[in-house]
Coordinates of C-alpha atoms in Angstrom, one line a residue:
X1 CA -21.8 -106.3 -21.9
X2 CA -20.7 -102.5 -19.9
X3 CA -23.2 -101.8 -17.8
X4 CA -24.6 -98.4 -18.5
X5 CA -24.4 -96.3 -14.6
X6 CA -26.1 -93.1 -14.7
X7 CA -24.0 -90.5 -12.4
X8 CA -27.5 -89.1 -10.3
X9 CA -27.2 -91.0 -7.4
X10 CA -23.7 -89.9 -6.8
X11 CA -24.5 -86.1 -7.2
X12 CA -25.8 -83.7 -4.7
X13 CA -29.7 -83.9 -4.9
X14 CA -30.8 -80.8 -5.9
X15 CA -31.5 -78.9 -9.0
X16 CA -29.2 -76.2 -9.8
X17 CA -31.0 -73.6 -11.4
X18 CA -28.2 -72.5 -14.0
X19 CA -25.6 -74.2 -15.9
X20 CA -22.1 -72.4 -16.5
X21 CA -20.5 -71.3 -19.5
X22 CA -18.6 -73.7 -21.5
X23 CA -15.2 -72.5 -22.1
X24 CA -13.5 -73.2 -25.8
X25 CA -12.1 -76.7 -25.9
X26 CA -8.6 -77.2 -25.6
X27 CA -6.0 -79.8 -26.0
X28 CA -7.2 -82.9 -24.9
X29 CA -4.7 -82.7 -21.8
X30 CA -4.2 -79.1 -21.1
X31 CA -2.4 -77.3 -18.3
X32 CA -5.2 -73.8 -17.5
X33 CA -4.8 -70.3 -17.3
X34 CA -7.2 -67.5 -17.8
X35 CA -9.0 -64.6 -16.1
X36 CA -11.2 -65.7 -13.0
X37 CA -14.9 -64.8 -12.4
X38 CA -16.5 -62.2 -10.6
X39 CA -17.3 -63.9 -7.2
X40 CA -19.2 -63.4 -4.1
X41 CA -18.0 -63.4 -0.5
X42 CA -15.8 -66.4 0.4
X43 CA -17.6 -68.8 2.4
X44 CA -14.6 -69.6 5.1
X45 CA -14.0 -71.8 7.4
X46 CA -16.8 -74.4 5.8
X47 CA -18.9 -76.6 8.1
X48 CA -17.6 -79.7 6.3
X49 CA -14.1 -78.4 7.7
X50 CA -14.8 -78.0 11.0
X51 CA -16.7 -81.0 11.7
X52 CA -13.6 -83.2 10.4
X53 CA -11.9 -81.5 13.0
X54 CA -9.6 -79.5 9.7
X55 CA -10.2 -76.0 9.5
X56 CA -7.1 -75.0 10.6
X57 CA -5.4 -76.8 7.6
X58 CA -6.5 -73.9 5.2
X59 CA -4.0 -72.1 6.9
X60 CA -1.3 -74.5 7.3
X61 CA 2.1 -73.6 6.3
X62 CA 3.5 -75.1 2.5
X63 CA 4.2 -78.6 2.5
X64 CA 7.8 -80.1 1.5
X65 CA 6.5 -81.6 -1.6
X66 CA 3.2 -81.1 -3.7
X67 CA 0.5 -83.6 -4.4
X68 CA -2.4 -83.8 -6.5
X69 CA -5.6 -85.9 -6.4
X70 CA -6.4 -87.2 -10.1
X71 CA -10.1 -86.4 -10.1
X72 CA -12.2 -89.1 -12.4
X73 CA -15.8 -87.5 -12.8
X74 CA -18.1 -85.3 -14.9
X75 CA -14.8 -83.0 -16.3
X76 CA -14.2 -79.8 -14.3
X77 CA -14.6 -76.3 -15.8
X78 CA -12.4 -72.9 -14.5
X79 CA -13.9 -70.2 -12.6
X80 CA -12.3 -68.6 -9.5
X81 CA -12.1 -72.0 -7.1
X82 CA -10.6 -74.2 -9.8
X83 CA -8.4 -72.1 -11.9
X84 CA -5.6 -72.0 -9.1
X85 CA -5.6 -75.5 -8.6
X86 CA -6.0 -77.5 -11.8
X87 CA -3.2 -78.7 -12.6
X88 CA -4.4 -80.2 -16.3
X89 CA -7.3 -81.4 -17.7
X90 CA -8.1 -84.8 -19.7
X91 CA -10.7 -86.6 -21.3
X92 CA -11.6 -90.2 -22.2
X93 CA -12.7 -89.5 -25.2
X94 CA -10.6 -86.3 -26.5
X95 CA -13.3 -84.0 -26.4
X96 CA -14.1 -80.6 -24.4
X97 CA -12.0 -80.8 -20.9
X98 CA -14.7 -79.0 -19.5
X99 CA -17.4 -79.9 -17.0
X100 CA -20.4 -81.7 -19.5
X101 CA -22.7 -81.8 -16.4
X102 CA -24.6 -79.2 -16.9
X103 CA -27.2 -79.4 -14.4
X104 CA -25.5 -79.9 -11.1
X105 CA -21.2 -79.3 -12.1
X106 CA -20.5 -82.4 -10.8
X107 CA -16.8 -82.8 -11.5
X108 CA -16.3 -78.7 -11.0
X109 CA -18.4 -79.3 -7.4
X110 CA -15.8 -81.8 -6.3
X111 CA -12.8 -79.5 -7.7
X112 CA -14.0 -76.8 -5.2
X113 CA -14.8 -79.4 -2.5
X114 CA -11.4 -80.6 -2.3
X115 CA -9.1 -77.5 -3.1
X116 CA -11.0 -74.3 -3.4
X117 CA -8.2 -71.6 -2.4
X118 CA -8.3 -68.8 0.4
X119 CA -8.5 -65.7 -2.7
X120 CA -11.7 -64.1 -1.3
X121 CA -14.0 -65.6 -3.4
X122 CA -16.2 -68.6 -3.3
X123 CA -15.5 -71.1 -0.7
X124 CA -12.4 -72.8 0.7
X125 CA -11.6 -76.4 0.0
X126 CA -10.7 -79.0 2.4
X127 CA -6.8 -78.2 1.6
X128 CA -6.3 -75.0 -0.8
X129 CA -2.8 -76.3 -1.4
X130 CA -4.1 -79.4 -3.2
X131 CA -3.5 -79.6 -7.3
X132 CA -6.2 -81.0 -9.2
X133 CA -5.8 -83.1 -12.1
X134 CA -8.9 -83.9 -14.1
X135 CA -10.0 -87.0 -16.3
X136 CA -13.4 -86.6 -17.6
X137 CA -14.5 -90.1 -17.5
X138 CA -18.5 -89.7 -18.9
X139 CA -19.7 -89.5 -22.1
X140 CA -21.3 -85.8 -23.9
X141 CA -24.9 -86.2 -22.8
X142 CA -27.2 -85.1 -25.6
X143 CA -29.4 -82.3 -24.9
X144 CA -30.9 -82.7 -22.0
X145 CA -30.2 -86.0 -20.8
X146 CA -28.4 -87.6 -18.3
X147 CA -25.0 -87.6 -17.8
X148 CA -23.8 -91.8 -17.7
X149 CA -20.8 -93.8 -18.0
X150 CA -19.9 -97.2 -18.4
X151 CA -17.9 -99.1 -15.6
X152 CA -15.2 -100.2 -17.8
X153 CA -14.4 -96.3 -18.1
X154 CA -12.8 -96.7 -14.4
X155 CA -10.3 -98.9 -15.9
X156 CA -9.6 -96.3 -19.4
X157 CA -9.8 -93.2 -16.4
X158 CA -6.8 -94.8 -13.8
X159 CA -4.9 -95.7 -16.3
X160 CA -5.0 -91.8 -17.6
X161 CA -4.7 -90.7 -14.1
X162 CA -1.2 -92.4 -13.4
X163 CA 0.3 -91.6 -17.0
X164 CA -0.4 -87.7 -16.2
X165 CA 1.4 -87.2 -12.6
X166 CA 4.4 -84.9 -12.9
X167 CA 7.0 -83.9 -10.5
X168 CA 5.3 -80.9 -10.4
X169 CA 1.6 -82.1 -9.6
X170 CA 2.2 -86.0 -8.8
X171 CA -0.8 -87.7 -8.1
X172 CA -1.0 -89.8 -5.0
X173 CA -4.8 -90.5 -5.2
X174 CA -7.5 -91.4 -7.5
X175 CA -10.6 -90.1 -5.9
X176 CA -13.4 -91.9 -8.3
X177 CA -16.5 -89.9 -7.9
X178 CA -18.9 -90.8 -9.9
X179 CA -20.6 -94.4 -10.1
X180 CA -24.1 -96.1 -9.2
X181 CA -26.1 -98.9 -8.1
X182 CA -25.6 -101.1 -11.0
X183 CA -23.7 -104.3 -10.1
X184 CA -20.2 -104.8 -11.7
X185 CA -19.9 -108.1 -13.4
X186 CA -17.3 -110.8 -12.6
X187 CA -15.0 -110.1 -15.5
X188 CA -15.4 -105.9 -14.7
X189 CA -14.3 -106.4 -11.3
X190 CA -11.5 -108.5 -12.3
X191 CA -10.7 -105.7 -14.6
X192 CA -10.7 -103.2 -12.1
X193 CA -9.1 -104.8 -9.3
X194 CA -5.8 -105.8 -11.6
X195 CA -5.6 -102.0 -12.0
X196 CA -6.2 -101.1 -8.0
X197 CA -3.7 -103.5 -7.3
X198 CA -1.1 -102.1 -10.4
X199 CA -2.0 -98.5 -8.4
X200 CA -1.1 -99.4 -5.1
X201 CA 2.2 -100.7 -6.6
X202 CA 2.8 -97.3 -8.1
X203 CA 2.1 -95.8 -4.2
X204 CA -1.0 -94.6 -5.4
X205 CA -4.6 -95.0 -3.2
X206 CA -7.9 -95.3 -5.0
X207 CA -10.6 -94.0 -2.8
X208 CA -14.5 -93.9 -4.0
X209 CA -17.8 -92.4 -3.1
X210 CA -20.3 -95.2 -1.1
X211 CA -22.9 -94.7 -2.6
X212 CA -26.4 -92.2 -1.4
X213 CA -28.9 -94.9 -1.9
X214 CA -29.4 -95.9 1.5
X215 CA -28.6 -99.5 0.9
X216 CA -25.3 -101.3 0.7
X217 CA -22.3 -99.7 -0.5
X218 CA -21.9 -99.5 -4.7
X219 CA -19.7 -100.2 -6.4
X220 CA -16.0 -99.6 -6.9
X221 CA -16.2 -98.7 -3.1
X222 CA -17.1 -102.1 -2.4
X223 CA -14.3 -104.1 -3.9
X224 CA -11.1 -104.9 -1.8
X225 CA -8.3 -102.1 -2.1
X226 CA -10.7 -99.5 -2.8
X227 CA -11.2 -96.7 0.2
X228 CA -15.0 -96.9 0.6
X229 CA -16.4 -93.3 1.9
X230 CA -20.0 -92.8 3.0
X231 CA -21.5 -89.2 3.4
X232 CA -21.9 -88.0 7.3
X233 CA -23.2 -85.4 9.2
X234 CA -21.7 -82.4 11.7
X235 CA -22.4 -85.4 14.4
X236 CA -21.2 -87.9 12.5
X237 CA -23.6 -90.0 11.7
X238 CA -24.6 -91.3 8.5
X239 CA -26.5 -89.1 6.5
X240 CA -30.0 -90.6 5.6
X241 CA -29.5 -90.9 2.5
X242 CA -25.8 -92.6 3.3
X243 CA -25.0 -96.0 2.0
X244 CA -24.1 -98.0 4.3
X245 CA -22.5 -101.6 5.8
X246 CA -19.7 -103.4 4.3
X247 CA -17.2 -101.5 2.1
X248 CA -17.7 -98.4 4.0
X249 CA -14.2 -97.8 5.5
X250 CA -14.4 -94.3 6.5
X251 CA -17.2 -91.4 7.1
X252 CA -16.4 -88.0 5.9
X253 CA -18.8 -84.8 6.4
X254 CA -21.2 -85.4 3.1
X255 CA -24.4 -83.4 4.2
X256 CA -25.4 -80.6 5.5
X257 CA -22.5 -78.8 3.6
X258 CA -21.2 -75.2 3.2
X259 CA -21.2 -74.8 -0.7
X260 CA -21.1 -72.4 -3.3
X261 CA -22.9 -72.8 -7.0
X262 CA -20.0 -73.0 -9.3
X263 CA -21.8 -71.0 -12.2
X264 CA -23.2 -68.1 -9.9
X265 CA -21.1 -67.9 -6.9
X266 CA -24.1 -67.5 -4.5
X267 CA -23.9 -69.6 -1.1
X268 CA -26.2 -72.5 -0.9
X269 CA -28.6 -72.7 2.2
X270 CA -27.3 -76.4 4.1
X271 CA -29.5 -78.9 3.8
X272 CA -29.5 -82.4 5.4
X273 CA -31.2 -83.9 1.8
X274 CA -28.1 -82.2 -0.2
X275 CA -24.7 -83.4 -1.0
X276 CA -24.0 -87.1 -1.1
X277 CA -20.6 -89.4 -0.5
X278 CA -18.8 -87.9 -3.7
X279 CA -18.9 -84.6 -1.8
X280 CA -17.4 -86.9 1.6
X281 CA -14.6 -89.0 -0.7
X282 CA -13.5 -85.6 -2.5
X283 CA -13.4 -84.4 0.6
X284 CA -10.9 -87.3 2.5
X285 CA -9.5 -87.6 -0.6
X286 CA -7.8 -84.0 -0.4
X287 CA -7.1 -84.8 2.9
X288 CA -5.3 -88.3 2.5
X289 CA -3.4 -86.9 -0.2
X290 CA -2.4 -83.6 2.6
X291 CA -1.1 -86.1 4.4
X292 CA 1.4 -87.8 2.2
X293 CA 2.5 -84.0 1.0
X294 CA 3.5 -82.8 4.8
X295 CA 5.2 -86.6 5.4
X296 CA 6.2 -87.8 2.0
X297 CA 7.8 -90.6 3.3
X298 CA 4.3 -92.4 4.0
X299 CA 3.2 -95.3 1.9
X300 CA -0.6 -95.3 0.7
X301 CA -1.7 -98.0 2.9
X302 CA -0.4 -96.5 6.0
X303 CA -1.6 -93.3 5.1
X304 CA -5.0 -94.9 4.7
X305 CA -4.7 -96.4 8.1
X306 CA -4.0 -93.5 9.7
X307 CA -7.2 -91.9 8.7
X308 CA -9.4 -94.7 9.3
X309 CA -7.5 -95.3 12.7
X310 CA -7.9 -92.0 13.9
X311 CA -11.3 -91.6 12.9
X312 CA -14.3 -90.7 15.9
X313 CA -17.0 -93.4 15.8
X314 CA -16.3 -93.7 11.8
X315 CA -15.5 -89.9 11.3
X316 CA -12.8 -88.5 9.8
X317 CA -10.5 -86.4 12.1
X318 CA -7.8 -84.5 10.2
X319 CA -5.8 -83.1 13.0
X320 CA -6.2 -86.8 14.8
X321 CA -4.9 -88.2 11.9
X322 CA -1.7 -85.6 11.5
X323 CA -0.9 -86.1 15.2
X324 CA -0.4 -89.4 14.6
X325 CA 1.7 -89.1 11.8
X326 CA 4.2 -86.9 13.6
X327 CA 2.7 -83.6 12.2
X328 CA 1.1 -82.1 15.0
X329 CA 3.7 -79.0 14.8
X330 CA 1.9 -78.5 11.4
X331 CA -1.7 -79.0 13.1
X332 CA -0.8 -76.2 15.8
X333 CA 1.0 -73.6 13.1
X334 CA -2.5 -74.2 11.1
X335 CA -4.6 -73.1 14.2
X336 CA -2.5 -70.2 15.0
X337 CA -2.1 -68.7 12.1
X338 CA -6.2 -68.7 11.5
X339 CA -7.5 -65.1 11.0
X340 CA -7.5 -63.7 14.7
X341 CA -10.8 -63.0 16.4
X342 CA -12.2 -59.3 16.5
X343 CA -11.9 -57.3 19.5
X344 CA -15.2 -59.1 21.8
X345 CA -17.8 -56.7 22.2
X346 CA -18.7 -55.1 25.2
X347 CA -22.5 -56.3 25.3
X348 CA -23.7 -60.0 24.6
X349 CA -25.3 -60.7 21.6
X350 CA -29.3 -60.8 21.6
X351 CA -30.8 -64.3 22.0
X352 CA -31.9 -65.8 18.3
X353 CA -35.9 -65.1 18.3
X354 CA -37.7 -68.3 16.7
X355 CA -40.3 -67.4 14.1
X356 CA -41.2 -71.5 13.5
X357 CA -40.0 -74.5 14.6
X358 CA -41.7 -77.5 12.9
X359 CA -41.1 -81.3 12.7
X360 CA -42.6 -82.9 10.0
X361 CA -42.3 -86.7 8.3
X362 CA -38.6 -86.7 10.2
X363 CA -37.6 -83.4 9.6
X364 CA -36.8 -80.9 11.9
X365 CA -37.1 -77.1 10.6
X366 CA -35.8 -74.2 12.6
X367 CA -36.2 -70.5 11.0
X368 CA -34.7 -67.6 13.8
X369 CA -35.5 -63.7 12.3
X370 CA -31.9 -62.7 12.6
X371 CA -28.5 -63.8 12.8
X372 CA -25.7 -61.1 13.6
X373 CA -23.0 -60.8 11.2
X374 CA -20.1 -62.6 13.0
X375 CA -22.1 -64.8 14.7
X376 CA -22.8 -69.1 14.4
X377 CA -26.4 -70.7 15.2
X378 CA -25.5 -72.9 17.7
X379 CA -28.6 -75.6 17.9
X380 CA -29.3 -78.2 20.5
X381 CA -31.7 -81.0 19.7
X382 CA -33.5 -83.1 22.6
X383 CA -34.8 -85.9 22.1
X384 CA -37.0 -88.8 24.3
X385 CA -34.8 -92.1 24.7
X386 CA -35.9 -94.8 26.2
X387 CA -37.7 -94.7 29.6
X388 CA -38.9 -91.3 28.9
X389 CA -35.5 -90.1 29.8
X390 CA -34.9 -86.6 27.8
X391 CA -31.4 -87.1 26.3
X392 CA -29.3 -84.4 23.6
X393 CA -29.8 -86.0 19.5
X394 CA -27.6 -84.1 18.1
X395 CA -26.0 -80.1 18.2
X396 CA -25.9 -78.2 14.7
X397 CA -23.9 -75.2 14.5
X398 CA -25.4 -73.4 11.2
X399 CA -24.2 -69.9 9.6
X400 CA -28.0 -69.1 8.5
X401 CA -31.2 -68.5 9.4
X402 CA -32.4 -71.8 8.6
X403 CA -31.7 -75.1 9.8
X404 CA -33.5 -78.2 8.3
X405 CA -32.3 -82.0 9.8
X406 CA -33.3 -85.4 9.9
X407 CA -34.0 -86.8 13.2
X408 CA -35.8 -90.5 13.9
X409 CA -37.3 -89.0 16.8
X410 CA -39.9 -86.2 17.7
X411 CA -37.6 -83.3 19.5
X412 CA -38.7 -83.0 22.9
X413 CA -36.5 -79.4 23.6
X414 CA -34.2 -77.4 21.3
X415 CA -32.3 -74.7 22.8
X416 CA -30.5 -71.9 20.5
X417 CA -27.7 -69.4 20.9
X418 CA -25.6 -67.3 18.6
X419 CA -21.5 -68.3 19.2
X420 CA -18.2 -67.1 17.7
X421 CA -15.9 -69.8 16.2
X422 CA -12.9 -67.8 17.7
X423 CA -13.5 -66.4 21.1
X424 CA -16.1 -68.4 22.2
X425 CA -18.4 -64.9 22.6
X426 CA -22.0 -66.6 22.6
X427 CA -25.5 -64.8 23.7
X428 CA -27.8 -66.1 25.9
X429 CA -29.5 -69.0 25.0
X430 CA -33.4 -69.8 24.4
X431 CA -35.5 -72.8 24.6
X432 CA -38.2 -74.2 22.2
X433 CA -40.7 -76.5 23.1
X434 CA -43.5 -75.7 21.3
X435 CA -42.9 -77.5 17.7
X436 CA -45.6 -77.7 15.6
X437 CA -46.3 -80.4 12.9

């Protein structure tokens, strides 16, 4: 019997407010064109890039050969982040190409999470250069249910995947990001493995999303071939809501995000209880794929390697990884051609003043009254260790007002300052202690 996997605990946990359009249905594998959206300002560089240690790969010069990720999830549907990038568009069962989940965008999320371009709008993906090629792997959900697919559809969704790479758009990964908790049965495994193994033969990696249950790592990312990914933060540790243990073989920055809501374009406040591990394998996903582009002479298993050798403590670190590929020269061309800063101005910028700072049932929540325009939130969380010695948790660097983030223990001191990405221009910095319950 197929085991019926509702996509939830894969996607980002909250409740988007509004669904987007649904475009007219094309042919069931379509290559897209088509006017963009009106869109808000471009959220760039994201904190999921910097934290990987990648922003500067936004900028990067072209590569000597393209590559695309085949993206199996919820369908993806155009606006101004995906139109550039989509290469084509398939589904399972013939229907509508576009994105059927129409509460959160799953598949149209990940699009943008992975190759969102530099055109002003929107946010920027983890490599702009990326092409995108979509399967649609779930079912029409009636109205309103749940999106859900079975796990044999991983099987019917590969074998899409590698019958639509092209010379133009060749797909060296499969980034599988939906899935669950359910456990795959011997003869579904078996399935599923025979067509890892018949992917790896065609040089192509199959990389999955952990899991966000807390608990051991779901399946596909758990069976032997697959690239297990679990969600991180900007320290990189696993997020809380991170699965975790064996099958995780890499962490990539999956809370805590820089993101944009595909239907309305507005920027969505970070949160440490949003995104999840489809966000962090979209991400490595674009970024193993990079890899193979700028050296196309790398096999997918030493590709792999050199992301999961590179990593720091488990975290992905994309220029560690193209340094030891032999691509630094692409690392450093990257960094320089980032946007230059402003002139610095003559006068520091005023201290951030704290209206609350409140820990409550293991969250931390900071709220400052003003942020200047060009300016990062740098935060510094102290915690007591053991012995009563006072010891730095964790440092968050935040472009809002806001900051929410899990912490284990009661923060002893937090100390805040405004910074610039570019010239290091910072204001003074002021210290918390008093944090209320």
């Amino acid at each position: 019997m197929l085991a019926n996997i509702t996509v939830g605990p894969m996607m980002p946990r909250r409740l988007w407010r509004r669904g987007i359009a649904a475009f007219a249905a094309t042919a069931a594998c379509s290559v897209l064109a088509g006017p963009a959206p009106s869109a808000l300002a471009e959220v760039a560089p994201p904190a999921q890039a910097v934290a990987a240690n990648g922003a500067w790969l936004a900028w990067a010069p072209a590569p000597p050969s393209p590559a695309a990720v085949c993206l199996v999830d919820t369908g993806v549907s155009v606006n101004a982040d995906t139109q550039g990038p989509l290469a084509a568009r398939t589904a399972l069962d013939e229907g509508t190409n576009d994105d059927v989940d129409a509460r959160v965008h799953h598949g149209t999320r990940m699009a943008m999470m992975m190759a969102a371009p530099r055109n002003g709008a929107g946010m920027v993906g983890a490599w702009p250069a990326l092409r995108v090629v979509s399967v649609r792997a779930v079912a029409v959900p009636p109205a309103g249910g749940t999106v859900g697919f079975v796990f044999t559809a991983y099987d019917a969704a590969i074998r899409r995947c590698l019958g639509l790479s092209q010379p133009h758009a060749p797909v060296k990964t499969i980034e599988l990001a939906i899935g669950g908790s359910a456990i795959a049965s011997p003869a579904e495994s078996e399935l599923l493995a025979r067509r890892v193994a018949i992917s790896h033969a065609a040089g192509v990696s199959i990389v999955a999303a952990a899991g966000n249950d807390g608990g051991p790592v779901n399946a596909p990312a758990n069976l032997p071939g697959v690239l297990g990914v679990a969600a991180g933060d900007h320290a990189g540790a696993l997020c809380a809501f991170a699965s975790r243990g064996l099958g995780v073989d890499l962490i990539a920055p999956g809370c805590e995000l820089d993101t944009i809501d595909p239907a309305t374009f507005q920027a969505e406040a970070p949160d440490p209880d949003s995104g999840g591990s489809s966000e962090s394998s979209a991400f490595a996903a674009a970024i193993l794929t990079a890899l193979r582009a700028y050296q196309p002479g790398l096999t997918w298993d030493r590709a792999e390697q050199l992301l999961t050798s590179t990593a720091r403590s488990g975290m992905l670190d994309v220029a560690g990884a193209f340094r030891a590929a032999g691509l630094g020269g692409v690392v450093d061309a990257g960094l320089k051609a980032m946007p230059k800063p402003p002139p610095p101005n003559s006068k520091r910028w005023t201290p951030p003043t704290v209206r609350r700072a409140r820990y409550r049932s293991g969250v931390l929540q900071l709220t400052v009254a003003r942020r200047p325009r060009q300016a990062t939130l740098r935060c510094v969380v102290y915690t007591r260790g053991a012995g009563g010695r006072i010891r730095k948790a964790r440092t968050l660097y935040k472009n809002m007002t806001t900051i929410r983030t899990h912490l284990t223990r009661r923060p002893v001191k937090i100390t805040l300052s405004f910074i610039d990405y570019y010239d290091e221009r910072d204001s003074k910095s002021v210290t918390v202690t008093r944090i209320t319950r």
